Coordinates of C-alpha atoms and ligand atoms in Angstrom, one line a residue:
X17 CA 20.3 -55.8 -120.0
X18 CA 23.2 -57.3 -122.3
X19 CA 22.2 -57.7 -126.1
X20 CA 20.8 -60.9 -127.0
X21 CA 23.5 -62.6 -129.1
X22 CA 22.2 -65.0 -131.8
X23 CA 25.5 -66.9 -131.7
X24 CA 25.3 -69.9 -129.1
X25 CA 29.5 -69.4 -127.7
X26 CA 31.4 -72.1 -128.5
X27 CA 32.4 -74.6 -125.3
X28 CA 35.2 -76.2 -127.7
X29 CA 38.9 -74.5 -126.7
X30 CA 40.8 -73.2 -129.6
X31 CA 44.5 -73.5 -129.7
X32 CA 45.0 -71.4 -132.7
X33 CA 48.3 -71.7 -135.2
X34 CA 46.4 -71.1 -138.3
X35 CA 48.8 -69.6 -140.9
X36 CA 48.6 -65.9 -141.5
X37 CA 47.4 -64.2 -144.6
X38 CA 51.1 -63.0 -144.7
X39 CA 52.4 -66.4 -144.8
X40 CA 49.5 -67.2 -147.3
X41 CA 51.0 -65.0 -149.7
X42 CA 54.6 -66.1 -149.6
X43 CA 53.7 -70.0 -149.5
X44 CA 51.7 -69.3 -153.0
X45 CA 54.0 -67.1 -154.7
X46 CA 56.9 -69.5 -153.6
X47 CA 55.2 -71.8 -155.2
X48 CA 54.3 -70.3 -158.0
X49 CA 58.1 -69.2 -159.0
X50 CA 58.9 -73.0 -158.9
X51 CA 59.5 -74.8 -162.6
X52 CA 56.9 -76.8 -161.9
X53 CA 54.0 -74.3 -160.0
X54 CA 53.2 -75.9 -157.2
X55 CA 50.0 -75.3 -154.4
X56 CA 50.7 -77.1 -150.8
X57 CA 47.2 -79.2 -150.3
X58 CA 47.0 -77.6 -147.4
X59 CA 45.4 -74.2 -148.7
X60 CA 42.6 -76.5 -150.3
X61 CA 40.9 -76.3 -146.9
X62 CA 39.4 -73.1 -146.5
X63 CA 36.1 -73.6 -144.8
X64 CA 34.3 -74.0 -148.6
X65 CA 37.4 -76.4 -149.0
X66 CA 36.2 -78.5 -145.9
X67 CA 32.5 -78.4 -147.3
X68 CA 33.9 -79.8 -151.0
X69 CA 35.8 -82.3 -149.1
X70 CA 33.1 -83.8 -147.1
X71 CA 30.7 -83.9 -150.4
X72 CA 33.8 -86.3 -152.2
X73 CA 33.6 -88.3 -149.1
X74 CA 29.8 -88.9 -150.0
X75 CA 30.4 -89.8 -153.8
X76 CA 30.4 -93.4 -154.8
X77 CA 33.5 -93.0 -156.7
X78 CA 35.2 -92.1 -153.6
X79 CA 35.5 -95.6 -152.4
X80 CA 38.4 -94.4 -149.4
X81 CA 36.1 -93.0 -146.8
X82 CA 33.2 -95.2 -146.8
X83 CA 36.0 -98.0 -146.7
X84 CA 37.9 -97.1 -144.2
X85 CA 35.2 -96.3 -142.0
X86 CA 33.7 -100.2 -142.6
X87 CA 37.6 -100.9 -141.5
X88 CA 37.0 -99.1 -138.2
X89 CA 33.4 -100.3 -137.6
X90 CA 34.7 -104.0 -138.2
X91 CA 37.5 -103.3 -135.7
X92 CA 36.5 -101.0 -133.6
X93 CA 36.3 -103.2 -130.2
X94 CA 40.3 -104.3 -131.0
X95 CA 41.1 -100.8 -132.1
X96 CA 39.6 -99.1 -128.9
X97 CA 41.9 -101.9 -126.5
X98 CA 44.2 -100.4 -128.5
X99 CA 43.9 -97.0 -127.7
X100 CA 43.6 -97.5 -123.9
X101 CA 42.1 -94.5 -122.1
X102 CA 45.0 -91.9 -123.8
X103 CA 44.1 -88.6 -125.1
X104 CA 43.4 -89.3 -128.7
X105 CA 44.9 -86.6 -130.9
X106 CA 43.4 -86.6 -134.5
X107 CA 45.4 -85.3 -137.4
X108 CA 43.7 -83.6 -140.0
X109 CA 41.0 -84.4 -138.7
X110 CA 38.0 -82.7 -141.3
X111 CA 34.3 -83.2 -139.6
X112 CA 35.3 -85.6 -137.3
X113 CA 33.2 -88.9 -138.5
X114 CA 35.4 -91.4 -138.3
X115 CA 36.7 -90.8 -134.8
X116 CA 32.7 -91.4 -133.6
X117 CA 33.0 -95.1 -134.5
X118 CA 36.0 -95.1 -132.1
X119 CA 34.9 -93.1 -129.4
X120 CA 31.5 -95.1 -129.4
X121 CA 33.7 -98.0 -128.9
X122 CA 36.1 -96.5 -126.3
X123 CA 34.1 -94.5 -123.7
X124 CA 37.2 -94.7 -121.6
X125 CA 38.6 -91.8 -123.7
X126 CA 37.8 -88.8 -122.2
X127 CA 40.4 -86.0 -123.8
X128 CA 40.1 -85.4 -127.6
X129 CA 41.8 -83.3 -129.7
X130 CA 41.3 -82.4 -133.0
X131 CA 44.5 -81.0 -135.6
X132 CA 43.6 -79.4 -138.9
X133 CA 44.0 -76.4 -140.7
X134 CA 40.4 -75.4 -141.6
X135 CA 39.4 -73.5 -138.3
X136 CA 35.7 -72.7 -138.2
X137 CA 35.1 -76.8 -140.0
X138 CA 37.6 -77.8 -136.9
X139 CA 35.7 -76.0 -134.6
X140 CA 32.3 -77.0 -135.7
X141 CA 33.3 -80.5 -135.7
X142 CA 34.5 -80.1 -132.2
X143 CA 31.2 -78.6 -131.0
X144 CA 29.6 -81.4 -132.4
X145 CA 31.4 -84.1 -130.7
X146 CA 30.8 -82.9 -127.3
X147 CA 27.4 -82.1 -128.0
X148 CA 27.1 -85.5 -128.7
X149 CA 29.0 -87.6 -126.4
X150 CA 28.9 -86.5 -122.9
X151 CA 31.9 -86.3 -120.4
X152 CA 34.2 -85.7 -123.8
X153 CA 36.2 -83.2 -123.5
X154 CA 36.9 -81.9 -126.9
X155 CA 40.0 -79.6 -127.9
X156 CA 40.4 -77.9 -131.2
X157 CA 43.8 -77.4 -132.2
X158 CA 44.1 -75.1 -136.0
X159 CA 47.6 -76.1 -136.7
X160 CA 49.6 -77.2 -139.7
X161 CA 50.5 -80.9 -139.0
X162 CA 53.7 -81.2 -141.1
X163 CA 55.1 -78.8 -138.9
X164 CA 56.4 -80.1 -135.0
X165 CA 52.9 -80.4 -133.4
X166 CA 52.8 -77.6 -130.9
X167 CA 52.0 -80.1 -128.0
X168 CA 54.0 -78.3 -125.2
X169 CA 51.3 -75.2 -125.7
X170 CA 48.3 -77.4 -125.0
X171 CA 47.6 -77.4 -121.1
X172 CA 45.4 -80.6 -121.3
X173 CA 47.7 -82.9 -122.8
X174 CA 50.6 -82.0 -120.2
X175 CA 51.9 -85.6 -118.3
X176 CA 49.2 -86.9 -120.8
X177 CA 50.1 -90.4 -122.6
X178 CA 48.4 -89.9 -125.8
X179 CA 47.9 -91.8 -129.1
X180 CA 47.9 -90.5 -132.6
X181 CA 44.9 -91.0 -135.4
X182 CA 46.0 -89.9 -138.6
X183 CA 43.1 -91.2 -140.7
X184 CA 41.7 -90.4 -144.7
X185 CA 45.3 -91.2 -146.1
X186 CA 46.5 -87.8 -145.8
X187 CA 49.8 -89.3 -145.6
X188 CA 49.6 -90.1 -149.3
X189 CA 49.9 -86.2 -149.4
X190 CA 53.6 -86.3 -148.5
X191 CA 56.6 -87.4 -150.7
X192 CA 57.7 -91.0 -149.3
X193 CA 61.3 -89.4 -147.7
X194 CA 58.7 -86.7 -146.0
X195 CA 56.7 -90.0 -144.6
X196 CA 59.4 -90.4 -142.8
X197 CA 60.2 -87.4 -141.2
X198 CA 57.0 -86.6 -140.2
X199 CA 56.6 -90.3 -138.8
X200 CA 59.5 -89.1 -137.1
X201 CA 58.2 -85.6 -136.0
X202 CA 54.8 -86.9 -134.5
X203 CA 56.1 -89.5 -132.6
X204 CA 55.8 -87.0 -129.7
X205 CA 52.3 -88.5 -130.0
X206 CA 53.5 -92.1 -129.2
X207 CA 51.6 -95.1 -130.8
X208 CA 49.8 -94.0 -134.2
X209 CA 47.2 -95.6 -136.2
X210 CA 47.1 -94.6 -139.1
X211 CA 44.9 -95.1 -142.5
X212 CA 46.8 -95.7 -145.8
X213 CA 45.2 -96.2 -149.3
X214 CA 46.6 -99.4 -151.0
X215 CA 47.6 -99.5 -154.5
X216 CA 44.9 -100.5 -156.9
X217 CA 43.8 -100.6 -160.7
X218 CA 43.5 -97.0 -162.3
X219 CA 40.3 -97.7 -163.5
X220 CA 39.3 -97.4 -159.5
X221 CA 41.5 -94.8 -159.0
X222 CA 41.1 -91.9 -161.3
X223 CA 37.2 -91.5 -160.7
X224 CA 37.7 -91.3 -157.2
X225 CA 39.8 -88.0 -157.6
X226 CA 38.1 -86.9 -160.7
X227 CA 34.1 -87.7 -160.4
X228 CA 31.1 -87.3 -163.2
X229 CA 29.8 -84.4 -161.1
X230 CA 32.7 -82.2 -161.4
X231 CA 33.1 -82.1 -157.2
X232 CA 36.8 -83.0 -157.1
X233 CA 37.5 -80.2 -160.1
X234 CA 35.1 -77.5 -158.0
X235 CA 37.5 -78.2 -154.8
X236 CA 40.9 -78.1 -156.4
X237 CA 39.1 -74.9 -158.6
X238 CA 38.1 -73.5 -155.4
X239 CA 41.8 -72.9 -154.3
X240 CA 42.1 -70.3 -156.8
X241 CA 38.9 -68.8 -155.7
X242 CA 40.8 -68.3 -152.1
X243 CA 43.9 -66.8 -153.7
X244 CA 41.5 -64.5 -155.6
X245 CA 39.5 -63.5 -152.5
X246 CA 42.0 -63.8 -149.2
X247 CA 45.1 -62.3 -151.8
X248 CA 43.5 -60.2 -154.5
X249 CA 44.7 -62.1 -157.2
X250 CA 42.9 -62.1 -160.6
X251 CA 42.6 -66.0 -161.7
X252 CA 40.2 -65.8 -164.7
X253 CA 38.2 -69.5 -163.2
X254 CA 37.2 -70.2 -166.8
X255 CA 41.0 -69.9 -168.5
X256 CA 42.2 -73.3 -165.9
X257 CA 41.0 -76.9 -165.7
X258 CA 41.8 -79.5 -163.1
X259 CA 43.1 -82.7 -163.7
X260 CA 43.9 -85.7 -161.7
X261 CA 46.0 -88.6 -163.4
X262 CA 47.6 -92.2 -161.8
X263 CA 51.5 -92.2 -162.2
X264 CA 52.0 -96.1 -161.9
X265 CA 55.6 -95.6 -162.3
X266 CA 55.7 -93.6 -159.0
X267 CA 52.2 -95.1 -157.7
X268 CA 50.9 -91.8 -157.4
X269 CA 47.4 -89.3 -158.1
X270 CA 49.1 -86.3 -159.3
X271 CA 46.1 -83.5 -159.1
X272 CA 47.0 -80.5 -161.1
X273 CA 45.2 -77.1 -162.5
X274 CA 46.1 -76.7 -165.8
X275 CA 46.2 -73.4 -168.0
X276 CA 43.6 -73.7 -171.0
X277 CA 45.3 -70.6 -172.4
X278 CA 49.4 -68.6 -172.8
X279 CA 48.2 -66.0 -169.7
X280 CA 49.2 -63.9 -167.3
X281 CA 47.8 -63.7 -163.9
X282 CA 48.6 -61.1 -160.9
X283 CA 48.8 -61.3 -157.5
X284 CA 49.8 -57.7 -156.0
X285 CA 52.8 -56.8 -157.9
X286 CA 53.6 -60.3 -158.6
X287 CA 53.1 -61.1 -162.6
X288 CA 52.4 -64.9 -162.9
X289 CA 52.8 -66.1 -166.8
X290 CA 51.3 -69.9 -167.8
X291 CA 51.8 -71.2 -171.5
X292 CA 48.8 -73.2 -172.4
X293 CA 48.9 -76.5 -170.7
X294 CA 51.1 -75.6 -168.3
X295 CA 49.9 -77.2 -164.6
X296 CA 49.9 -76.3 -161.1
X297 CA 50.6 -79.1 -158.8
X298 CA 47.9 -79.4 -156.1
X299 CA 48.1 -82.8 -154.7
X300 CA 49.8 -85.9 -154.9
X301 CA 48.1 -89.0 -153.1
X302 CA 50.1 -91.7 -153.2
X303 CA 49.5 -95.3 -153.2
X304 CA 51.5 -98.0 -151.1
X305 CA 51.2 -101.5 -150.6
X306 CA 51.2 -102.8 -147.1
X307 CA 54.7 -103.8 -146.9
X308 CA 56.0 -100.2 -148.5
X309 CA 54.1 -98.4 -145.8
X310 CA 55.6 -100.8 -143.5
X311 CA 58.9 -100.3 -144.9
X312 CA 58.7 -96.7 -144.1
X313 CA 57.2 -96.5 -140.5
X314 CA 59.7 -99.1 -139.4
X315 CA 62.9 -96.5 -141.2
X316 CA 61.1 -94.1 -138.7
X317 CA 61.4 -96.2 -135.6
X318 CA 57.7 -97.4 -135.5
X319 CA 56.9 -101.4 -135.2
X320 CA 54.1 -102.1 -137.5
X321 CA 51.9 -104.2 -134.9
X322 CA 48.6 -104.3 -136.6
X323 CA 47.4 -104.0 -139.7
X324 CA 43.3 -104.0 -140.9
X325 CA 42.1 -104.1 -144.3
X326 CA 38.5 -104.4 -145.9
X327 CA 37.4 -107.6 -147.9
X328 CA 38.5 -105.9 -150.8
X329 CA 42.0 -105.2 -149.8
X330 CA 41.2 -101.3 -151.2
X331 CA 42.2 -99.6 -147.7
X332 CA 44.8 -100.0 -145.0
X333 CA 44.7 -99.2 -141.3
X334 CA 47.8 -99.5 -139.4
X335 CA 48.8 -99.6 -135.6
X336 CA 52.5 -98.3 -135.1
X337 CA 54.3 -99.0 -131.9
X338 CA 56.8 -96.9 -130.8
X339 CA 60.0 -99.0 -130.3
Ligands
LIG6 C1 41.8 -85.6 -146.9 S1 41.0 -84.7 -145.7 C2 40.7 -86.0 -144.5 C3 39.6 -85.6 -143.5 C4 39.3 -86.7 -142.5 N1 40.4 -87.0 -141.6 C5 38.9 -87.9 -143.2 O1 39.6 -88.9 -143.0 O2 37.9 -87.9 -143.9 C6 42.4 -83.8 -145.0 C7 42.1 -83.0 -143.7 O3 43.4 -82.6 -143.2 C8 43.4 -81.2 -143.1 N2 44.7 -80.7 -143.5 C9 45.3 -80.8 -144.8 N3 46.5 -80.4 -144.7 C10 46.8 -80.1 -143.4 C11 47.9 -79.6 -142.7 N4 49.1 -79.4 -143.4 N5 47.8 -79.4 -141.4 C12 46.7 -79.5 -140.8 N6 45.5 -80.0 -141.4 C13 45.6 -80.3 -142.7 C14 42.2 -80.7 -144.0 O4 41.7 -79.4 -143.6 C15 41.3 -81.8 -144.0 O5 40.3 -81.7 -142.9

């Protein structure tokens, strides 16, 4: 008799381009050898990462994903005409909430595919969906987004017309000249709708990427953890602080970890000095109004045919036609 195995297998399909522990290591000490050190967001999302990142969703300074999720509840009937019955491929696409409030709406799509770094959350997330809506077929795809989406490799989307959800203004992540190129990259996707966080009052802004609880400081803290655990460095947790301040100049959350302390950390043979005060760049997020975004997808070769926001004009949701 075959063992009893306590783990129920998986019946989502993994496409998996997750980055190596190789690459790991040269992305972080390339970054680290910049004049201004510098983390790509991306590493944030180890499968602790994924867990931080859904409790921000939950706290009430984080206005962006209980707003855009009132967007696509509002909407949802014109959103799912919109989507027609394509493949939906998700960017980034965490536990996979908001796309239920779209595919409750549009039970014509039957091919989903979720995109993000953080496997096992991606997987999970995956597992849930078609557990939960039947005759989904759900596809997980661990893959770096800002890199040309590896579409060719992904049997189920061949002769596929699909459409692109890029939701929980990730795209505030890039540099505005990066916008467009990787407008430019994903338009193998076709039409995109994606979700944009408008520019607002600081006095909204900080708390949402800096909370009384300390959650936003444990997940950009929890990076270091990784590089401590997956790369053997020795980041003394107590010497660093995080900090997340609004450039209005540049319209822009720039999240850092800075150095309480002159110190030197390692990483292998690497020897990585910080004077006191001295930051790491984690994140940017930046801000836009309606008409910047617009400005950008349209220098991309998108039409901006739709755009939803809540009562409160705090969140954007566009629809970009290819032209
Ligand atoms: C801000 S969270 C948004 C999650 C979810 N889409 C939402 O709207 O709540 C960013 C998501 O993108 C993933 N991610 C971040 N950078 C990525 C990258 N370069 N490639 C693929 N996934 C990435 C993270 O793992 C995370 O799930």
């Amino acid at each position: 008799m075959p063992p009893i195995s306590p783990i129920k297998p998986s019946p989502v399909k993994l496409y998996d381009f997750h980055p190596t522990v190789a690459d790991f290591r040269s992305a972080v000490l390339r970054g680290l050898s910049l004049p201004q050190k510098a983390l790509s967001p991306q590493f944030l999302y180890d499968k602790r990462g994924s867990e931080l990142f859904d409790a921000i969703c939950q706290l009430p300074e984080y206005y962006l994903t209980r707003t855009e999720m009132q967007i696509l509840q509002d909407n949802a009937g014109e959103i799912a005409a919109a989507l027609g019955n394509r493949a939906l491929v998700e960017l980034g696409s965490g536990s996979s909430q908001k796309i239920r409030i779209l595919l409750e709406a549009a039970p014509q799509v039957t091919t989903y595919v979720g995109v993000d770094i953080s496997r096992q959350h991606l997987q999970e997330a995956c597992a849930a969906l078609m557990d939960d809506f039947v005759g989904l077929d759900a596809i997980a795809v661990c893959a770096d987004y800002t890199q040309p989406l590896p579409i060719a490799a992904i049997p189920e989307l061949k002769n596929r017309p699909t459409i692109g959800f890029f939701p929980g203004s990730s795209i505030g992540n890039l540099e505005p000249a990066e916008v467009i190129a990787f407008l430019k990259t994903v338009a193998v996707l076709g039409d995109l709708i994606v979700g944009v966080d408008l520019k607002k009052s600081p006095i909204i802004l900080e708390p949402a990427y800096d909370d009384t609880q300390g959650i936003s400081a444990a997940f950009a803290l929890n990076l270091l953890v990784r590089i401590n655990r997956e790369l053997g460095a020795d980041f003394d947790l107590e010497q660093f602080e995080y900090q997340a301040r609004y450039n209005q100049a540049l319209g822009r959350i720039e999240m850092a970890i800075a150095s309480r302390c002159d110190q030197t950390v390692h990483l292998g043979n690497a020897e990585i000095s910080f004077q006191a005060g001295e930051t790491m760049r984690t994140e940017h997020s930046y801000k836009y109004t309606v008409d910047e975004f617009q400005l950008l997808a349209m220098e991309a070769g998108f039409q901006p045919v739709q755009v939803w926001m809540d009562r409160h004009q705090l969140f954007s949701l566009h629809h970009l036609k290819q032209i």
